[in-house]
Backbone atoms as SQL, in Angstrom:
CREATE TABLE atoms (id INTEGER PRIMARY KEY, chain TEXT, resi INTEGER, resn TEXT, atom TEXT, x REAL, y REAL, z REAL);
INSERT INTO atoms VALUES
  (1, 'A', 1, 'MET', 'N', 0.945, -1.244, -0.057),
  (2, 'A', 1, 'MET', 'CA', -0.075, -0.091, -0.035),
  (3, 'A', 1, 'MET', 'C', 1.011, 1.318, -0.175),
  (4, 'A', 2, 'ALA', 'N', 0.481, 2.312, -0.802),
  (5, 'A', 2, 'ALA', 'CA', 1.155, 3.443, -1.043),
  (6, 'A', 2, 'ALA', 'C', 1.122, 4.301, 0.592),
  (7, 'A', 3, 'PRO', 'N', 2.239, 5.039, 0.540),
  (8, 'A', 3, 'PRO', 'CA', 1.873, 5.894, 2.168),
  (9, 'A', 3, 'PRO', 'C', 1.051, 6.771, 1.910),
  (10, 'A', 4, 'ALA', 'N', 0.416, 7.106, 2.992),
  (11, 'A', 4, 'ALA', 'CA', -0.818, 7.972, 3.180),
  (12, 'A', 4, 'ALA', 'C', -0.354, 9.255, 2.562),
  (13, 'A', 5, 'ILE', 'N', -1.141, 10.220, 2.187),
  (14, 'A', 5, 'ILE', 'CA', -1.086, 11.777, 1.903),
  (15, 'A', 5, 'ILE', 'C', -0.958, 12.489, 3.224),
  (16, 'A', 6, 'PRO', 'N', 0.202, 13.339, 3.256),
  (17, 'A', 6, 'PRO', 'CA', 0.219, 14.220, 4.338),
  (18, 'A', 6, 'PRO', 'C', -1.051, 14.928, 4.703),
  (19, 'A', 7, 'VAL', 'N', -1.397, 15.329, 5.785),
  (20, 'A', 7, 'VAL', 'CA', -2.412, 16.027, 6.266),
  (21, 'A', 7, 'VAL', 'C', -2.238, 17.302, 7.229),
  (22, 'A', 8, 'ARG', 'N', -3.241, 17.933, 7.292),
  (23, 'A', 8, 'ARG', 'CA', -3.307, 19.110, 8.370),
  (24, 'A', 8, 'ARG', 'C', -4.380, 18.636, 9.218),
  (25, 'A', 9, 'VAL', 'N', -3.946, 18.749, 10.651),
  (26, 'A', 9, 'VAL', 'CA', -4.983, 18.750, 11.537),
  (27, 'A', 9, 'VAL', 'C', -5.461, 19.757, 12.370),
  (28, 'A', 10, 'ARG', 'N', -6.653, 20.015, 12.540),
  (29, 'A', 10, 'ARG', 'CA', -7.240, 21.331, 13.318),
  (30, 'A', 10, 'ARG', 'C', -8.030, 20.787, 14.578),
  (31, 'A', 11, 'THR', 'N', -7.722, 21.023, 15.648),
  (32, 'A', 11, 'THR', 'CA', -8.390, 20.705, 16.734),
  (33, 'A', 11, 'THR', 'C', -9.192, 21.825, 17.181),
  (34, 'A', 12, 'HIS', 'N', -10.474, 21.700, 17.862),
  (35, 'A', 12, 'HIS', 'CA', -11.446, 22.530, 18.332),
  (36, 'A', 12, 'HIS', 'C', -11.525, 22.534, 19.636),
  (37, 'A', 13, 'PRO', 'N', -10.690, 23.438, 20.553),
  (38, 'A', 13, 'PRO', 'CA', -10.548, 23.496, 21.810),
  (39, 'A', 13, 'PRO', 'C', -11.981, 23.520, 22.817),
  (40, 'A', 14, 'GLY', 'N', -12.848, 24.318, 22.126),
  (41, 'A', 14, 'GLY', 'CA', -13.958, 24.411, 22.781),
  (42, 'A', 14, 'GLY', 'C', -14.826, 23.179, 23.044),
  (43, 'A', 15, 'LEU', 'N', -14.622, 22.161, 21.909),
  (44, 'A', 15, 'LEU', 'CA', -15.415, 21.149, 21.850),
  (45, 'A', 15, 'LEU', 'C', -14.734, 19.859, 22.728),
  (46, 'A', 16, 'CYS', 'N', -13.409, 20.045, 22.921),
  (47, 'A', 16, 'CYS', 'CA', -12.796, 18.860, 23.699),
  (48, 'A', 16, 'CYS', 'C', -13.210, 18.981, 25.002),
  (49, 'A', 17, 'VAL', 'N', -13.700, 17.747, 25.513),
  (50, 'A', 17, 'VAL', 'CA', -14.013, 17.755, 26.931),
  (51, 'A', 17, 'VAL', 'C', -13.044, 16.640, 27.467),
  (52, 'A', 18, 'GLY', 'N', -12.009, 16.104, 26.998),
  (53, 'A', 18, 'GLY', 'CA', -10.928, 15.338, 27.578),
  (54, 'A', 18, 'GLY', 'C', -11.282, 13.813, 27.636),
  (55, 'A', 19, 'TRP', 'N', -11.877, 13.355, 26.648),
  (56, 'A', 19, 'TRP', 'CA', -12.054, 11.852, 26.686),
  (57, 'A', 19, 'TRP', 'C', -10.708, 11.186, 26.525),
  (58, 'A', 20, 'GLY', 'N', -9.936, 11.733, 25.753),
  (59, 'A', 20, 'GLY', 'CA', -8.673, 11.214, 25.351),
  (60, 'A', 20, 'GLY', 'C', -8.619, 10.033, 24.280),
  (61, 'A', 21, 'GLU', 'N', -9.654, 9.846, 23.580),
  (62, 'A', 21, 'GLU', 'CA', -9.675, 8.572, 22.723),
  (63, 'A', 21, 'GLU', 'C', -8.559, 9.197, 21.568),
  (64, 'A', 22, 'CYS', 'N', -8.421, 10.400, 21.194),
  (65, 'A', 22, 'CYS', 'CA', -7.568, 10.616, 20.217),
  (66, 'A', 22, 'CYS', 'C', -6.014, 10.099, 20.534),
  (67, 'A', 23, 'HIS', 'N', -5.761, 10.457, 21.772),
  (68, 'A', 23, 'HIS', 'CA', -4.382, 9.995, 22.285),
  (69, 'A', 23, 'HIS', 'C', -4.220, 8.255, 22.437),
  (70, 'A', 24, 'ARG', 'N', -5.437, 7.875, 22.841),
  (71, 'A', 24, 'ARG', 'CA', -5.288, 6.420, 22.973),
  (72, 'A', 24, 'ARG', 'C', -5.038, 5.918, 21.797),
  (73, 'A', 25, 'TRP', 'N', -5.471, 6.447, 20.573),
  (74, 'A', 25, 'TRP', 'CA', -5.543, 5.506, 19.358),
  (75, 'A', 25, 'TRP', 'C', -4.230, 6.099, 18.479),
  (76, 'A', 26, 'ALA', 'N', -3.685, 7.331, 18.794),
  (77, 'A', 26, 'ALA', 'CA', -2.709, 7.927, 18.060),
  (78, 'A', 26, 'ALA', 'C', -1.821, 8.839, 19.178),
  (79, 'A', 27, 'PRO', 'N', -1.198, 8.264, 20.026),
  (80, 'A', 27, 'PRO', 'CA', -0.453, 8.955, 20.842),
  (81, 'A', 27, 'PRO', 'C', 0.635, 9.794, 20.301),
  (82, 'A', 28, 'ASN', 'N', 1.300, 9.203, 19.242),
  (83, 'A', 28, 'ASN', 'CA', 2.420, 10.170, 18.604),
  (84, 'A', 28, 'ASN', 'C', 1.697, 11.464, 17.847),
  (85, 'A', 29, 'VAL', 'N', 0.450, 11.379, 17.702),
  (86, 'A', 29, 'VAL', 'CA', -0.091, 12.517, 16.816),
  (87, 'A', 29, 'VAL', 'C', -0.608, 13.562, 18.003),
  (88, 'A', 30, 'TYR', 'N', -1.478, 12.936, 18.842),
  (89, 'A', 30, 'TYR', 'CA', -2.240, 13.947, 19.693),
  (90, 'A', 30, 'TYR', 'C', -1.796, 14.101, 21.283),
  (91, 'A', 31, 'PRO', 'N', -0.722, 14.856, 21.527),
  (92, 'A', 31, 'PRO', 'CA', -0.504, 15.106, 22.784),
  (93, 'A', 31, 'PRO', 'C', -1.501, 15.502, 23.574),
  (94, 'A', 32, 'LEU', 'N', -1.794, 15.347, 25.111),
  (95, 'A', 32, 'LEU', 'CA', -2.767, 15.955, 26.052),
  (96, 'A', 32, 'LEU', 'C', -2.110, 16.889, 27.006),
  (97, 'A', 33, 'ASP', 'N', -2.945, 17.783, 27.313),
  (98, 'A', 33, 'ASP', 'CA', -2.271, 18.678, 28.298),
  (99, 'A', 33, 'ASP', 'C', -2.683, 17.972, 29.698),
  (100, 'A', 34, 'ASP', 'N', -2.406, 18.657, 30.702),
  (101, 'A', 34, 'ASP', 'CA', -2.290, 18.090, 32.142),
  (102, 'A', 34, 'ASP', 'C', -4.056, 17.876, 32.466),
  (103, 'A', 35, 'ASP', 'N', -4.772, 18.427, 31.814),
  (104, 'A', 35, 'ASP', 'CA', -6.241, 18.350, 32.197),
  (105, 'A', 35, 'ASP', 'C', -6.851, 17.335, 31.123),
  (106, 'A', 36, 'GLY', 'N', -5.999, 16.647, 30.410),
  (107, 'A', 36, 'GLY', 'CA', -6.389, 15.630, 29.561),
  (108, 'A', 36, 'GLY', 'C', -7.041, 15.946, 28.140),
  (109, 'A', 37, 'HIS', 'N', -6.817, 17.238, 27.897),
  (110, 'A', 37, 'HIS', 'CA', -7.464, 17.716, 26.527),
  (111, 'A', 37, 'HIS', 'C', -6.391, 17.812, 25.381),
  (112, 'A', 38, 'VAL', 'N', -6.793, 17.694, 24.285),
  (113, 'A', 38, 'VAL', 'CA', -5.584, 17.740, 23.164),
  (114, 'A', 38, 'VAL', 'C', -4.874, 18.901, 23.323),
  (115, 'A', 39, 'ALA', 'N', -3.645, 18.956, 23.289),
  (116, 'A', 39, 'ALA', 'CA', -2.649, 20.142, 23.420),
  (117, 'A', 39, 'ALA', 'C', -2.314, 20.755, 22.323),
  (118, 'A', 40, 'VAL', 'N', -2.742, 20.583, 21.141),
  (119, 'A', 40, 'VAL', 'CA', -2.479, 21.204, 19.855),
  (120, 'A', 40, 'VAL', 'C', -3.629, 21.876, 19.118),
  (121, 'A', 41, 'HIS', 'N', -3.601, 22.960, 18.268),
  (122, 'A', 41, 'HIS', 'CA', -4.639, 23.642, 17.813),
  (123, 'A', 41, 'HIS', 'C', -4.641, 23.360, 16.043),
  (124, 'A', 42, 'MET', 'N', -3.418, 23.265, 15.663),
  (125, 'A', 42, 'MET', 'CA', -3.282, 23.191, 14.232),
  (126, 'A', 42, 'MET', 'C', -1.783, 22.585, 13.927),
  (127, 'A', 43, 'MET', 'N', -1.593, 21.433, 13.090),
  (128, 'A', 43, 'MET', 'CA', -0.338, 20.732, 12.942),
  (129, 'A', 43, 'MET', 'C', -0.454, 20.098, 11.454),
  (130, 'A', 44, 'ASP', 'N', 0.564, 20.093, 11.097),
  (131, 'A', 44, 'ASP', 'CA', 0.971, 19.407, 9.932),
  (132, 'A', 44, 'ASP', 'C', 1.432, 17.913, 10.231),
  (133, 'A', 45, 'VAL', 'N', 0.788, 16.821, 9.505),
  (134, 'A', 45, 'VAL', 'CA', 1.139, 15.553, 10.003),
  (135, 'A', 45, 'VAL', 'C', 1.778, 14.899, 8.983),
  (136, 'A', 46, 'PRO', 'N', 2.985, 14.204, 8.959),
  (137, 'A', 46, 'PRO', 'CA', 3.635, 13.707, 7.926),
  (138, 'A', 46, 'PRO', 'C', 2.840, 12.436, 7.529),
  (139, 'A', 47, 'SER', 'N', 3.196, 11.949, 6.073),
  (140, 'A', 47, 'SER', 'CA', 2.362, 10.918, 5.673),
  (141, 'A', 47, 'SER', 'C', 2.594, 9.694, 6.512),
  (142, 'A', 48, 'GLU', 'N', 3.834, 9.546, 7.294),
  (143, 'A', 48, 'GLU', 'CA', 3.794, 8.231, 8.183),
  (144, 'A', 48, 'GLU', 'C', 3.035, 8.232, 9.265),
  (145, 'A', 49, 'LEU', 'N', 2.304, 9.266, 9.779),
  (146, 'A', 49, 'LEU', 'CA', 1.340, 9.435, 10.770),
  (147, 'A', 49, 'LEU', 'C', 0.143, 9.850, 10.381),
  (148, 'A', 50, 'ALA', 'N', -0.149, 10.040, 9.278),
  (149, 'A', 50, 'ALA', 'CA', -1.599, 10.353, 8.573),
  (150, 'A', 50, 'ALA', 'C', -2.699, 9.383, 8.860),
  (151, 'A', 51, 'ASP', 'N', -2.401, 8.044, 8.892),
  (152, 'A', 51, 'ASP', 'CA', -3.472, 7.109, 8.922),
  (153, 'A', 51, 'ASP', 'C', -3.796, 7.302, 10.582),
  (154, 'A', 52, 'ASP', 'N', -2.728, 7.380, 11.214),
  (155, 'A', 52, 'ASP', 'CA', -3.045, 7.576, 12.779),
  (156, 'A', 52, 'ASP', 'C', -3.924, 8.735, 13.082),
  (157, 'A', 53, 'ALA', 'N', -3.565, 9.933, 12.472),
  (158, 'A', 53, 'ALA', 'CA', -4.139, 11.062, 12.521),
  (159, 'A', 53, 'ALA', 'C', -5.679, 11.111, 12.341),
  (160, 'A', 54, 'TRP', 'N', -6.011, 10.492, 11.096),
  (161, 'A', 54, 'TRP', 'CA', -7.218, 10.162, 10.672),
  (162, 'A', 54, 'TRP', 'C', -8.029, 9.337, 11.708),
  (163, 'A', 55, 'TRP', 'N', -7.357, 8.113, 12.269),
  (164, 'A', 55, 'TRP', 'CA', -8.060, 7.400, 13.078),
  (165, 'A', 55, 'TRP', 'C', -8.278, 8.004, 14.496),
  (166, 'A', 56, 'GLY', 'N', -7.221, 8.680, 15.013),
  (167, 'A', 56, 'GLY', 'CA', -7.511, 9.384, 16.287),
  (168, 'A', 56, 'GLY', 'C', -8.711, 10.374, 16.124),
  (169, 'A', 57, 'ALA', 'N', -8.920, 11.035, 15.009),
  (170, 'A', 57, 'ALA', 'CA', -9.973, 12.073, 14.758),
  (171, 'A', 57, 'ALA', 'C', -11.187, 11.479, 14.743),
  (172, 'A', 58, 'SER', 'N', -11.243, 10.164, 14.143),
  (173, 'A', 58, 'SER', 'CA', -12.357, 9.537, 13.712),
  (174, 'A', 58, 'SER', 'C', -13.069, 8.814, 14.859),
  (175, 'A', 59, 'VAL', 'N', -12.236, 8.692, 16.210),
  (176, 'A', 59, 'VAL', 'CA', -12.813, 8.257, 17.319),
  (177, 'A', 59, 'VAL', 'C', -13.273, 9.176, 18.480),
  (178, 'A', 60, 'CYS', 'N', -12.998, 10.517, 18.186),
  (179, 'A', 60, 'CYS', 'CA', -13.345, 11.314, 19.123),
  (180, 'A', 60, 'CYS', 'C', -14.787, 11.476, 19.176),
  (181, 'A', 61, 'PRO', 'N', -15.491, 11.362, 20.404),
  (182, 'A', 61, 'PRO', 'CA', -16.682, 11.247, 20.395),
  (183, 'A', 61, 'PRO', 'C', -17.454, 12.758, 20.577),
  (184, 'A', 62, 'GLU', 'N', -16.548, 13.907, 20.626),
  (185, 'A', 62, 'GLU', 'CA', -16.965, 15.159, 20.527),
  (186, 'A', 62, 'GLU', 'C', -16.856, 15.773, 19.141),
  (187, 'A', 63, 'ARG', 'N', -16.255, 15.150, 18.176),
  (188, 'A', 63, 'ARG', 'CA', -15.904, 15.558, 16.896),
  (189, 'A', 63, 'ARG', 'C', -15.175, 16.955, 17.048),
  (190, 'A', 64, 'ALA', 'N', -14.115, 16.855, 17.902),
  (191, 'A', 64, 'ALA', 'CA', -13.373, 18.010, 18.368),
  (192, 'A', 64, 'ALA', 'C', -12.144, 18.163, 17.307),
  (193, 'A', 65, 'ILE', 'N', -11.965, 17.279, 16.359),
  (194, 'A', 65, 'ILE', 'CA', -10.615, 17.246, 15.498),
  (195, 'A', 65, 'ILE', 'C', -11.092, 17.171, 14.202),
  (196, 'A', 66, 'THR', 'N', -10.667, 18.061, 13.231),
  (197, 'A', 66, 'THR', 'CA', -10.859, 17.909, 11.929),
  (198, 'A', 66, 'THR', 'C', -9.544, 17.646, 11.113),
  (199, 'A', 67, 'VAL', 'N', -9.651, 16.682, 10.210),
  (200, 'A', 67, 'VAL', 'CA', -8.315, 16.281, 9.421),
  (201, 'A', 67, 'VAL', 'C', -8.610, 17.033, 8.090),
  (202, 'A', 68, 'ILE', 'N', -7.831, 17.684, 7.657),
  (203, 'A', 68, 'ILE', 'CA', -7.705, 18.479, 6.421),
  (204, 'A', 68, 'ILE', 'C', -6.959, 17.765, 5.378),
  (205, 'A', 69, 'GLY', 'N', -7.573, 17.216, 4.632),
  (206, 'A', 69, 'GLY', 'CA', -6.983, 16.418, 3.502),
  (207, 'A', 69, 'GLY', 'C', -7.931, 15.487, 2.720),
  (208, 'A', 70, 'PRO', 'N', -7.578, 14.515, 2.366),
  (209, 'A', 70, 'PRO', 'CA', -8.618, 13.529, 1.636),
  (210, 'A', 70, 'PRO', 'C', -9.848, 13.372, 2.298),
  (211, 'A', 71, 'LEU', 'N', -10.827, 12.954, 1.571),
  (212, 'A', 71, 'LEU', 'CA', -12.191, 12.656, 2.043),
  (213, 'A', 71, 'LEU', 'C', -12.170, 11.382, 2.711),
  (214, 'A', 72, 'GLU', 'N', -13.328, 11.200, 3.563),
  (215, 'A', 72, 'GLU', 'CA', -13.364, 9.882, 4.279),
  (216, 'A', 72, 'GLU', 'C', -13.204, 8.729, 3.542),
  (217, 'A', 73, 'ALA', 'N', -13.515, 8.771, 2.278),
  (218, 'A', 73, 'ALA', 'CA', -13.698, 7.530, 1.385),
  (219, 'A', 73, 'ALA', 'C', -12.315, 7.079, 1.297),
  (220, 'A', 74, 'TYR', 'N', -11.324, 7.880, 1.228),
  (221, 'A', 74, 'TYR', 'CA', -9.968, 7.592, 1.033),
  (222, 'A', 74, 'TYR', 'C', -9.379, 6.750, 2.257),
  (223, 'A', 75, 'TRP', 'N', -9.633, 7.244, 3.360),
  (224, 'A', 75, 'TRP', 'CA', -9.293, 6.721, 4.646),
  (225, 'A', 75, 'TRP', 'C', -9.973, 5.398, 4.770),
  (226, 'A', 76, 'PHE', 'N', -11.175, 5.211, 4.293),
  (227, 'A', 76, 'PHE', 'CA', -11.954, 3.952, 4.679),
  (228, 'A', 76, 'PHE', 'C', -11.235, 2.947, 3.660),
  (229, 'A', 77, 'GLU', 'N', -10.992, 3.475, 2.562),
  (230, 'A', 77, 'GLU', 'CA', -10.335, 2.399, 1.367),
  (231, 'A', 77, 'GLU', 'C', -8.891, 2.102, 1.995),
  (232, 'A', 78, 'ARG', 'N', -8.274, 2.816, 2.746),
  (233, 'A', 78, 'ARG', 'CA', -7.088, 2.387, 3.209),
  (234, 'A', 78, 'ARG', 'C', -7.228, 1.543, 4.220),
  (235, 'A', 79, 'LEU', 'N', -8.230, 1.757, 5.191),
  (236, 'A', 79, 'LEU', 'CA', -8.394, 0.726, 6.303),
  (237, 'A', 79, 'LEU', 'C', -9.008, -0.479, 5.835),
  (238, 'A', 80, 'ARG', 'N', -9.900, -0.523, 4.761),
  (239, 'A', 80, 'ARG', 'CA', -10.137, -1.783, 4.116),
  (240, 'A', 80, 'ARG', 'C', -9.080, -2.664, 3.696),
  (241, 'A', 81, 'HIS', 'N', -8.285, -1.870, 2.908),
  (242, 'A', 81, 'HIS', 'CA', -6.954, -2.340, 2.261),
  (243, 'A', 81, 'HIS', 'C', -6.144, -3.260, 3.255),
  (244, 'A', 82, 'ARG', 'N', -5.791, -2.369, 4.390),
  (245, 'A', 82, 'ARG', 'CA', -4.929, -2.896, 5.520),
  (246, 'A', 82, 'ARG', 'C', -5.612, -4.313, 6.113),
  (247, 'A', 83, 'HIS', 'N', -6.955, -4.004, 6.288),
  (248, 'A', 83, 'HIS', 'CA', -7.760, -5.365, 6.916),
  (249, 'A', 83, 'HIS', 'C', -7.771, -6.547, 5.985),
  (250, 'A', 84, 'GLU', 'N', -7.770, -6.296, 4.671),
  (251, 'A', 84, 'GLU', 'CA', -7.781, -7.535, 3.825),
  (252, 'A', 84, 'GLU', 'C', -6.294, -7.955, 3.874),
  (253, 'A', 85, 'GLN', 'N', -5.160, -7.153, 3.798),
  (254, 'A', 85, 'GLN', 'CA', -3.834, -7.548, 3.991),
  (255, 'A', 85, 'GLN', 'C', -3.571, -8.417, 5.191),
  (256, 'A', 86, 'ARG', 'N', -4.055, -7.949, 6.311),
  (257, 'A', 86, 'ARG', 'CA', -3.869, -8.799, 7.707),
  (258, 'A', 86, 'ARG', 'C', -4.694, -10.081, 7.500),
  (259, 'A', 87, 'SER', 'N', -5.847, -10.031, 6.920),
  (260, 'A', 87, 'SER', 'CA', -6.504, -11.365, 7.112),
  (261, 'A', 87, 'SER', 'C', -6.203, -12.506, 5.919),
  (262, 'A', 88, 'ARG', 'N', -5.387, -11.976, 5.109),
  (263, 'A', 88, 'ARG', 'CA', -4.931, -13.025, 4.027),
  (264, 'A', 88, 'ARG', 'C', -3.746, -14.002, 4.826),
  (265, 'A', 89, 'PRO', 'N', -4.059, -15.145, 4.426),
  (266, 'A', 89, 'PRO', 'CA', -3.239, -16.281, 5.043),
  (267, 'A', 89, 'PRO', 'C', -1.706, -16.071, 4.383),
  (268, 'A', 90, 'SER', 'N', -0.720, -16.164, 5.269),
  (269, 'A', 90, 'SER', 'CA', 0.488, -16.195, 4.748),
  (270, 'A', 90, 'SER', 'C', 1.033, -17.381, 4.199),
  (271, 'A', 91, 'ILE', 'N', 2.160, -17.440, 3.457),
  (272, 'A', 91, 'ILE', 'CA', 2.553, -18.814, 3.059),
  (273, 'A', 91, 'ILE', 'C', 3.113, -19.687, 3.909),
  (274, 'A', 92, 'GLU', 'N', 3.518, -19.095, 5.253),
  (275, 'A', 92, 'GLU', 'CA', 4.031, -19.916, 6.237),
  (276, 'A', 92, 'GLU', 'C', 2.542, -20.614, 6.878),
  (277, 'A', 93, 'ASP', 'N', 1.456, -19.909, 6.892),
  (278, 'A', 93, 'ASP', 'CA', 0.323, -20.207, 7.544),
  (279, 'A', 93, 'ASP', 'C', -0.262, -21.545, 6.514),
  (280, 'A', 94, 'GLU', 'N', 0.125, -21.662, 5.341),
  (281, 'A', 94, 'GLU', 'CA', -0.189, -22.679, 4.322),
  (282, 'A', 94, 'GLU', 'C', 0.596, -23.915, 4.595),
  (283, 'A', 95, 'GLU', 'N', 1.729, -23.959, 5.063),
  (284, 'A', 95, 'GLU', 'CA', 2.690, -25.129, 5.260),
  (285, 'A', 95, 'GLU', 'C', 2.125, -25.772, 6.021);
């Protein structure tokens, strides 16, 4: 699978109530402050962390994170492809 497209992430501090789901799923992308709120407002995310950035944003129950980049269909396709790759038996499994 090709590397993801780099993205920009915008957080909405007024919506964040500190669930911490973004950090739980993408700790390398979403640092938290001492109160458990996402500690960045806008950042550029490199391609190697873009999947994690999308995943962390998508699990936020308050929808306090916006990923500025490809539409959700792009991310769902990447997730589907990753799942298919993991569920295929390897050559070692067939022996």
